[in-house]
Amino acid sequence: MSHQFDASPGKSASEAAFREAANKRAALEARLSEEQRARYQALRQKQDAELKRQEQRLEQRRKDYQSEVRKNGIAPSLDMIALDRNTPRALRDAARDYASQDQWVADLRKAQEREQDRFLERAQANEPACVEPERPRPSLSRE
């Protein structure tokens, strides 16, 4: 079964690719057995809890960064703070931590999507699903 999307002028190729991937995932999810569906739901719940925890850390890093910006009366972009040696160290550190956590969360989302895809592919091939989730490899500990 092949899905084809018409590329209307207002739609980008990335939107079509996203829809196709979502349709494929939905089709694979619909074919799961009850046991597979329960394991997949447990995986998703575990992933959601980890993502929520990391997003809370991101929010705290954002607040710390904004507090330093207000304290110093400086409003440069995150990219410029790292390059400007005249920026106070606390602000540079807050900006670096915020940007690092933001990247961590983005990497975690991608890793979780890949893990879900692998689970669904293995379920279709009747292979045992991975028990331990893939996590992005941080350069600094997030604990």
Short mmCIF file of N, CA and C in Angstrom, two decimals:
data_model
loop_
_atom_site.label_atom_id
_atom_site.label_comp_id
_atom_site.label_asym_id
_atom_site.label_seq_id
_atom_site.Cartn_x
_atom_site.Cartn_y
_atom_site.Cartn_z
N MET A 1 0.85 -1.16 0.00
CA MET A 1 0.00 0.00 0.00
C MET A 1 0.90 1.23 0.00
N SER A 2 0.76 2.07 -0.97
CA SER A 2 1.60 3.25 -1.08
C SER A 2 0.73 4.48 -0.99
N HIS A 3 1.16 5.40 -0.13
CA HIS A 3 0.44 6.67 0.01
C HIS A 3 1.10 7.69 -0.88
N GLN A 4 0.30 8.40 -1.63
CA GLN A 4 0.84 9.47 -2.44
C GLN A 4 0.15 10.76 -2.05
N PHE A 5 0.96 11.79 -1.94
CA PHE A 5 0.45 13.10 -1.57
C PHE A 5 0.65 14.02 -2.75
N ASP A 6 -0.39 14.79 -3.07
CA ASP A 6 -0.21 15.76 -4.13
C ASP A 6 0.50 16.97 -3.53
N ALA A 7 1.50 17.42 -4.22
CA ALA A 7 2.27 18.56 -3.74
C ALA A 7 1.60 19.83 -4.23
N SER A 8 0.60 20.27 -3.48
CA SER A 8 -0.06 21.50 -3.85
C SER A 8 0.88 22.66 -3.58
N PRO A 9 0.69 23.79 -4.26
CA PRO A 9 1.63 24.90 -4.17
C PRO A 9 1.90 25.39 -2.75
N GLY A 10 0.94 25.31 -1.85
CA GLY A 10 1.12 25.82 -0.49
C GLY A 10 1.79 24.82 0.44
N LYS A 11 2.01 23.61 -0.03
CA LYS A 11 2.57 22.56 0.83
C LYS A 11 4.04 22.32 0.47
N SER A 12 4.85 22.18 1.48
CA SER A 12 6.26 21.92 1.23
C SER A 12 6.51 20.42 1.20
N ALA A 13 7.65 20.05 0.69
CA ALA A 13 8.03 18.64 0.65
C ALA A 13 8.21 18.09 2.06
N SER A 14 8.68 18.93 2.99
CA SER A 14 8.88 18.45 4.35
C SER A 14 7.55 18.15 5.02
N GLU A 15 6.51 18.95 4.73
CA GLU A 15 5.19 18.67 5.29
C GLU A 15 4.66 17.35 4.77
N ALA A 16 4.86 17.09 3.49
CA ALA A 16 4.41 15.83 2.90
C ALA A 16 5.16 14.65 3.51
N ALA A 17 6.46 14.81 3.71
CA ALA A 17 7.27 13.74 4.31
C ALA A 17 6.83 13.49 5.75
N PHE A 18 6.53 14.56 6.48
CA PHE A 18 6.06 14.42 7.85
C PHE A 18 4.74 13.67 7.89
N ARG A 19 3.81 14.04 7.02
CA ARG A 19 2.50 13.36 6.96
C ARG A 19 2.67 11.89 6.61
N GLU A 20 3.56 11.61 5.66
CA GLU A 20 3.77 10.22 5.25
C GLU A 20 4.34 9.40 6.41
N ALA A 21 5.29 9.96 7.15
CA ALA A 21 5.87 9.27 8.31
C ALA A 21 4.81 9.06 9.39
N ALA A 22 3.98 10.06 9.63
CA ALA A 22 2.92 9.94 10.64
C ALA A 22 1.91 8.88 10.22
N ASN A 23 1.56 8.85 8.95
CA ASN A 23 0.62 7.84 8.45
C ASN A 23 1.21 6.44 8.59
N LYS A 24 2.50 6.30 8.29
CA LYS A 24 3.16 5.00 8.40
C LYS A 24 3.16 4.54 9.85
N ARG A 25 3.51 5.46 10.78
CA ARG A 25 3.54 5.11 12.20
C ARG A 25 2.14 4.71 12.67
N ALA A 26 1.12 5.47 12.27
CA ALA A 26 -0.25 5.16 12.67
C ALA A 26 -0.67 3.78 12.16
N ALA A 27 -0.29 3.46 10.92
CA ALA A 27 -0.63 2.16 10.35
C ALA A 27 0.06 1.04 11.12
N LEU A 28 1.33 1.24 11.47
CA LEU A 28 2.06 0.23 12.24
C LEU A 28 1.46 0.07 13.64
N GLU A 29 1.09 1.18 14.26
CA GLU A 29 0.48 1.13 15.59
C GLU A 29 -0.84 0.37 15.56
N ALA A 30 -1.60 0.53 14.49
CA ALA A 30 -2.90 -0.13 14.38
C ALA A 30 -2.76 -1.64 14.27
N ARG A 31 -1.62 -2.12 13.80
CA ARG A 31 -1.42 -3.56 13.62
C ARG A 31 -0.82 -4.26 14.84
N LEU A 32 -0.57 -3.52 15.91
CA LEU A 32 0.03 -4.13 17.10
C LEU A 32 -0.95 -5.07 17.79
N SER A 33 -0.41 -6.16 18.33
CA SER A 33 -1.24 -7.05 19.15
C SER A 33 -1.50 -6.35 20.48
N GLU A 34 -2.39 -6.94 21.29
CA GLU A 34 -2.69 -6.34 22.60
C GLU A 34 -1.43 -6.25 23.46
N GLU A 35 -0.64 -7.33 23.48
CA GLU A 35 0.60 -7.34 24.27
C GLU A 35 1.58 -6.28 23.76
N GLN A 36 1.74 -6.22 22.45
CA GLN A 36 2.64 -5.22 21.86
C GLN A 36 2.14 -3.81 22.14
N ARG A 37 0.85 -3.63 22.04
CA ARG A 37 0.25 -2.31 22.29
C ARG A 37 0.51 -1.87 23.74
N ALA A 38 0.40 -2.81 24.68
CA ALA A 38 0.65 -2.50 26.09
C ALA A 38 2.12 -2.14 26.30
N ARG A 39 3.03 -2.91 25.69
CA ARG A 39 4.47 -2.59 25.81
C ARG A 39 4.79 -1.26 25.14
N TYR A 40 4.17 -0.99 24.01
CA TYR A 40 4.40 0.26 23.30
C TYR A 40 3.89 1.44 24.14
N GLN A 41 2.73 1.26 24.76
CA GLN A 41 2.17 2.31 25.61
C GLN A 41 3.07 2.55 26.82
N ALA A 42 3.62 1.49 27.40
CA ALA A 42 4.55 1.65 28.53
C ALA A 42 5.81 2.40 28.09
N LEU A 43 6.31 2.07 26.91
CA LEU A 43 7.47 2.78 26.36
C LEU A 43 7.16 4.26 26.19
N ARG A 44 6.00 4.56 25.61
CA ARG A 44 5.62 5.97 25.39
C ARG A 44 5.46 6.71 26.71
N GLN A 45 4.88 6.07 27.72
CA GLN A 45 4.71 6.72 29.03
C GLN A 45 6.07 7.01 29.66
N LYS A 46 6.98 6.06 29.56
CA LYS A 46 8.33 6.25 30.11
C LYS A 46 9.03 7.40 29.38
N GLN A 47 8.89 7.42 28.06
CA GLN A 47 9.50 8.50 27.27
C GLN A 47 8.89 9.85 27.62
N ASP A 48 7.58 9.89 27.75
CA ASP A 48 6.91 11.15 28.08
C ASP A 48 7.37 11.68 29.43
N ALA A 49 7.55 10.79 30.40
CA ALA A 49 8.01 11.22 31.72
C ALA A 49 9.42 11.81 31.64
N GLU A 50 10.30 11.15 30.90
CA GLU A 50 11.67 11.65 30.75
C GLU A 50 11.68 12.98 29.99
N LEU A 51 10.89 13.07 28.94
CA LEU A 51 10.83 14.31 28.17
C LEU A 51 10.30 15.45 29.03
N LYS A 52 9.28 15.18 29.82
CA LYS A 52 8.72 16.22 30.70
C LYS A 52 9.77 16.69 31.70
N ARG A 53 10.51 15.75 32.26
CA ARG A 53 11.56 16.10 33.22
C ARG A 53 12.62 16.98 32.56
N GLN A 54 13.02 16.64 31.36
CA GLN A 54 14.04 17.43 30.66
C GLN A 54 13.49 18.79 30.23
N GLU A 55 12.22 18.84 29.86
CA GLU A 55 11.61 20.13 29.50
C GLU A 55 11.50 21.04 30.71
N GLN A 56 11.26 20.46 31.88
CA GLN A 56 11.24 21.27 33.11
C GLN A 56 12.63 21.85 33.38
N ARG A 57 13.66 21.06 33.15
CA ARG A 57 15.02 21.56 33.30
C ARG A 57 15.29 22.68 32.29
N LEU A 58 14.80 22.50 31.09
CA LEU A 58 14.96 23.53 30.07
C LEU A 58 14.28 24.82 30.51
N GLU A 59 13.10 24.71 31.05
CA GLU A 59 12.36 25.88 31.52
C GLU A 59 13.14 26.59 32.63
N GLN A 60 13.73 25.81 33.54
CA GLN A 60 14.52 26.41 34.61
C GLN A 60 15.75 27.11 34.04
N ARG A 61 16.40 26.50 33.05
CA ARG A 61 17.57 27.12 32.42
C ARG A 61 17.16 28.42 31.72
N ARG A 62 15.98 28.40 31.09
CA ARG A 62 15.49 29.61 30.42
C ARG A 62 15.25 30.72 31.44
N LYS A 63 14.65 30.36 32.57
CA LYS A 63 14.40 31.36 33.61
C LYS A 63 15.71 31.92 34.17
N ASP A 64 16.69 31.04 34.38
CA ASP A 64 17.99 31.49 34.87
C ASP A 64 18.63 32.45 33.88
N TYR A 65 18.56 32.10 32.60
CA TYR A 65 19.12 32.95 31.55
C TYR A 65 18.42 34.31 31.53
N GLN A 66 17.09 34.30 31.56
CA GLN A 66 16.34 35.56 31.52
C GLN A 66 16.62 36.41 32.75
N SER A 67 16.81 35.78 33.88
CA SER A 67 17.14 36.51 35.10
C SER A 67 18.49 37.22 34.95
N GLU A 68 19.47 36.52 34.40
CA GLU A 68 20.79 37.12 34.17
C GLU A 68 20.72 38.25 33.16
N VAL A 69 19.89 38.09 32.13
CA VAL A 69 19.73 39.15 31.13
C VAL A 69 19.16 40.39 31.80
N ARG A 70 18.13 40.22 32.63
CA ARG A 70 17.53 41.36 33.33
C ARG A 70 18.51 42.00 34.29
N LYS A 71 19.26 41.17 35.02
CA LYS A 71 20.23 41.67 35.99
C LYS A 71 21.29 42.54 35.33
N ASN A 72 21.71 42.11 34.14
CA ASN A 72 22.80 42.80 33.45
C ASN A 72 22.31 43.84 32.45
N GLY A 73 21.01 43.88 32.24
CA GLY A 73 20.47 44.86 31.30
C GLY A 73 20.96 44.66 29.88
N ILE A 74 21.28 43.43 29.55
CA ILE A 74 21.80 43.10 28.23
C ILE A 74 20.79 42.19 27.54
N ALA A 75 20.57 42.41 26.27
CA ALA A 75 19.61 41.57 25.55
C ALA A 75 20.17 41.07 24.22
N PRO A 76 21.41 40.61 24.16
CA PRO A 76 21.91 40.05 22.90
C PRO A 76 21.34 38.64 22.69
N SER A 77 21.49 38.14 21.51
CA SER A 77 21.01 36.78 21.23
C SER A 77 21.91 35.77 21.92
N LEU A 78 21.41 34.56 22.08
CA LEU A 78 22.20 33.50 22.71
C LEU A 78 23.52 33.28 21.99
N ASP A 79 23.50 33.33 20.67
CA ASP A 79 24.71 33.11 19.89
C ASP A 79 25.75 34.18 20.15
N MET A 80 25.31 35.42 20.29
CA MET A 80 26.25 36.52 20.48
C MET A 80 26.85 36.53 21.88
N ILE A 81 26.14 36.08 22.86
CA ILE A 81 26.65 36.08 24.24
C ILE A 81 27.92 35.26 24.34
N ALA A 82 27.93 34.09 23.73
CA ALA A 82 29.10 33.22 23.79
C ALA A 82 30.32 33.86 23.15
N LEU A 83 30.11 34.71 22.16
CA LEU A 83 31.22 35.32 21.44
C LEU A 83 31.72 36.61 22.08
N ASP A 84 30.91 37.25 22.86
CA ASP A 84 31.25 38.55 23.44
C ASP A 84 31.94 38.36 24.79
N ARG A 85 33.23 38.63 24.83
CA ARG A 85 34.00 38.45 26.07
C ARG A 85 33.69 39.54 27.10
N ASN A 86 32.99 40.59 26.72
CA ASN A 86 32.62 41.63 27.67
C ASN A 86 31.34 41.27 28.44
N THR A 87 30.68 40.22 28.00
CA THR A 87 29.46 39.78 28.67
C THR A 87 29.85 39.16 30.01
N PRO A 88 29.15 39.50 31.08
CA PRO A 88 29.47 38.91 32.39
C PRO A 88 29.44 37.39 32.36
N ARG A 89 30.35 36.79 33.10
CA ARG A 89 30.50 35.34 33.10
C ARG A 89 29.20 34.62 33.48
N ALA A 90 28.48 35.12 34.48
CA ALA A 90 27.24 34.47 34.90
C ALA A 90 26.23 34.43 33.75
N LEU A 91 26.18 35.48 32.97
CA LEU A 91 25.26 35.51 31.83
C LEU A 91 25.73 34.54 30.74
N ARG A 92 27.05 34.52 30.48
CA ARG A 92 27.57 33.57 29.48
C ARG A 92 27.28 32.14 29.91
N ASP A 93 27.49 31.84 31.21
CA ASP A 93 27.23 30.49 31.72
C ASP A 93 25.75 30.13 31.61
N ALA A 94 24.88 31.07 31.96
CA ALA A 94 23.43 30.82 31.88
C ALA A 94 23.02 30.60 30.42
N ALA A 95 23.57 31.38 29.52
CA ALA A 95 23.25 31.23 28.10
C ALA A 95 23.74 29.88 27.58
N ARG A 96 24.96 29.49 27.97
CA ARG A 96 25.51 28.21 27.53
C ARG A 96 24.67 27.05 28.08
N ASP A 97 24.29 27.11 29.35
CA ASP A 97 23.49 26.05 29.95
C ASP A 97 22.12 25.94 29.29
N TYR A 98 21.52 27.08 29.01
CA TYR A 98 20.21 27.11 28.35
C TYR A 98 20.30 26.51 26.96
N ALA A 99 21.29 26.95 26.18
CA ALA A 99 21.44 26.42 24.81
C ALA A 99 21.75 24.93 24.84
N SER A 100 22.57 24.50 25.79
CA SER A 100 22.93 23.09 25.90
C SER A 100 21.71 22.24 26.25
N GLN A 101 20.91 22.70 27.20
CA GLN A 101 19.71 21.95 27.58
C GLN A 101 18.70 21.92 26.44
N ASP A 102 18.59 23.02 25.70
CA ASP A 102 17.69 23.07 24.56
C ASP A 102 18.10 22.02 23.53
N GLN A 103 19.40 21.91 23.26
CA GLN A 103 19.89 20.90 22.32
C GLN A 103 19.65 19.50 22.87
N TRP A 104 19.84 19.32 24.17
CA TRP A 104 19.62 18.03 24.82
C TRP A 104 18.18 17.58 24.60
N VAL A 105 17.23 18.47 24.82
CA VAL A 105 15.81 18.14 24.66
C VAL A 105 15.51 17.79 23.20
N ALA A 106 16.06 18.55 22.27
CA ALA A 106 15.85 18.26 20.85
C ALA A 106 16.41 16.88 20.49
N ASP A 107 17.61 16.57 20.99
CA ASP A 107 18.21 15.26 20.73
C ASP A 107 17.40 14.14 21.36
N LEU A 108 16.87 14.38 22.56
CA LEU A 108 16.05 13.38 23.24
C LEU A 108 14.79 13.09 22.43
N ARG A 109 14.14 14.12 21.93
CA ARG A 109 12.93 13.91 21.11
C ARG A 109 13.24 13.05 19.89
N LYS A 110 14.34 13.34 19.20
CA LYS A 110 14.73 12.56 18.02
C LYS A 110 15.02 11.12 18.39
N ALA A 111 15.76 10.92 19.48
CA ALA A 111 16.09 9.57 19.93
C ALA A 111 14.83 8.79 20.28
N GLN A 112 13.87 9.45 20.92
CA GLN A 112 12.63 8.78 21.29
C GLN A 112 11.83 8.40 20.05
N GLU A 113 11.80 9.27 19.06
CA GLU A 113 11.09 8.93 17.82
C GLU A 113 11.74 7.72 17.15
N ARG A 114 13.08 7.71 17.10
CA ARG A 114 13.78 6.56 16.50
C ARG A 114 13.47 5.28 17.27
N GLU A 115 13.43 5.39 18.59
CA GLU A 115 13.15 4.22 19.42
C GLU A 115 11.72 3.71 19.17
N GLN A 116 10.77 4.61 19.03
CA GLN A 116 9.39 4.22 18.73
C GLN A 116 9.32 3.54 17.37
N ASP A 117 10.01 4.11 16.39
CA ASP A 117 10.02 3.51 15.06
C ASP A 117 10.62 2.10 15.09
N ARG A 118 11.74 1.95 15.81
CA ARG A 118 12.36 0.62 15.92
C ARG A 118 11.43 -0.37 16.61
N PHE A 119 10.73 0.09 17.65
CA PHE A 119 9.78 -0.78 18.35
C PHE A 119 8.72 -1.26 17.37
N LEU A 120 8.15 -0.34 16.62
CA LEU A 120 7.08 -0.69 15.68
C LEU A 120 7.60 -1.62 14.58
N GLU A 121 8.80 -1.35 14.08
CA GLU A 121 9.36 -2.22 13.04
C GLU A 121 9.62 -3.63 13.56
N ARG A 122 10.15 -3.72 14.78
CA ARG A 122 10.40 -5.03 15.38
C ARG A 122 9.10 -5.75 15.67
N ALA A 123 8.09 -5.01 16.10
CA ALA A 123 6.80 -5.62 16.39
C ALA A 123 6.22 -6.24 15.11
N GLN A 124 6.39 -5.56 14.00
CA GLN A 124 5.88 -6.09 12.73
C GLN A 124 6.65 -7.34 12.31
N ALA A 125 7.93 -7.40 12.68
CA ALA A 125 8.75 -8.56 12.35
C ALA A 125 8.72 -9.60 13.46
N ASN A 126 7.88 -9.37 14.48
CA ASN A 126 7.76 -10.26 15.64
C ASN A 126 9.08 -10.46 16.37
N GLU A 127 9.91 -9.43 16.42
CA GLU A 127 11.15 -9.48 17.19
C GLU A 127 10.86 -8.87 18.55
N PRO A 128 11.61 -9.27 19.56
CA PRO A 128 11.42 -8.63 20.87
C PRO A 128 11.86 -7.17 20.81
N ALA A 129 11.08 -6.32 21.44
CA ALA A 129 11.39 -4.89 21.43
C ALA A 129 12.53 -4.60 22.39
N CYS A 130 13.22 -3.53 22.14
CA CYS A 130 14.31 -3.10 23.02
C CYS A 130 13.73 -2.79 24.40
N VAL A 131 14.42 -3.20 25.42
CA VAL A 131 13.98 -2.93 26.77
C VAL A 131 14.55 -1.59 27.23
N GLU A 132 15.79 -1.33 26.92
CA GLU A 132 16.45 -0.10 27.36
C GLU A 132 16.37 0.95 26.27
N PRO A 133 15.82 2.12 26.59
CA PRO A 133 15.67 3.17 25.58
C PRO A 133 17.01 3.79 25.19
N GLU A 134 17.08 4.26 23.96
CA GLU A 134 18.25 4.99 23.49
C GLU A 134 18.19 6.39 24.05
N ARG A 135 19.31 6.91 24.46
CA ARG A 135 19.37 8.28 24.97
C ARG A 135 20.45 9.03 24.23
N PRO A 136 20.26 10.32 24.06
CA PRO A 136 21.33 11.09 23.43
C PRO A 136 22.57 11.04 24.30
N ARG A 137 23.70 11.06 23.69
CA ARG A 137 24.96 11.01 24.41
C ARG A 137 25.40 12.44 24.74
N PRO A 138 25.25 12.83 25.99
CA PRO A 138 25.61 14.21 26.35
C PRO A 138 27.11 14.38 26.55
N SER A 139 27.58 15.59 26.33
CA SER A 139 28.96 15.88 26.62
C SER A 139 29.12 16.17 28.11
N LEU A 140 28.05 16.63 28.74
CA LEU A 140 28.03 16.88 30.18
C LEU A 140 26.84 16.16 30.77
N SER A 141 26.98 15.70 31.99
CA SER A 141 25.89 14.99 32.64
C SER A 141 24.70 15.91 32.86
N ARG A 142 23.50 15.39 32.70
CA ARG A 142 22.27 16.16 32.90
C ARG A 142 21.64 15.83 34.23
N GLU A 143 22.26 15.01 35.02
CA GLU A 143 21.70 14.62 36.32
C GLU A 143 21.96 15.64 37.36
#
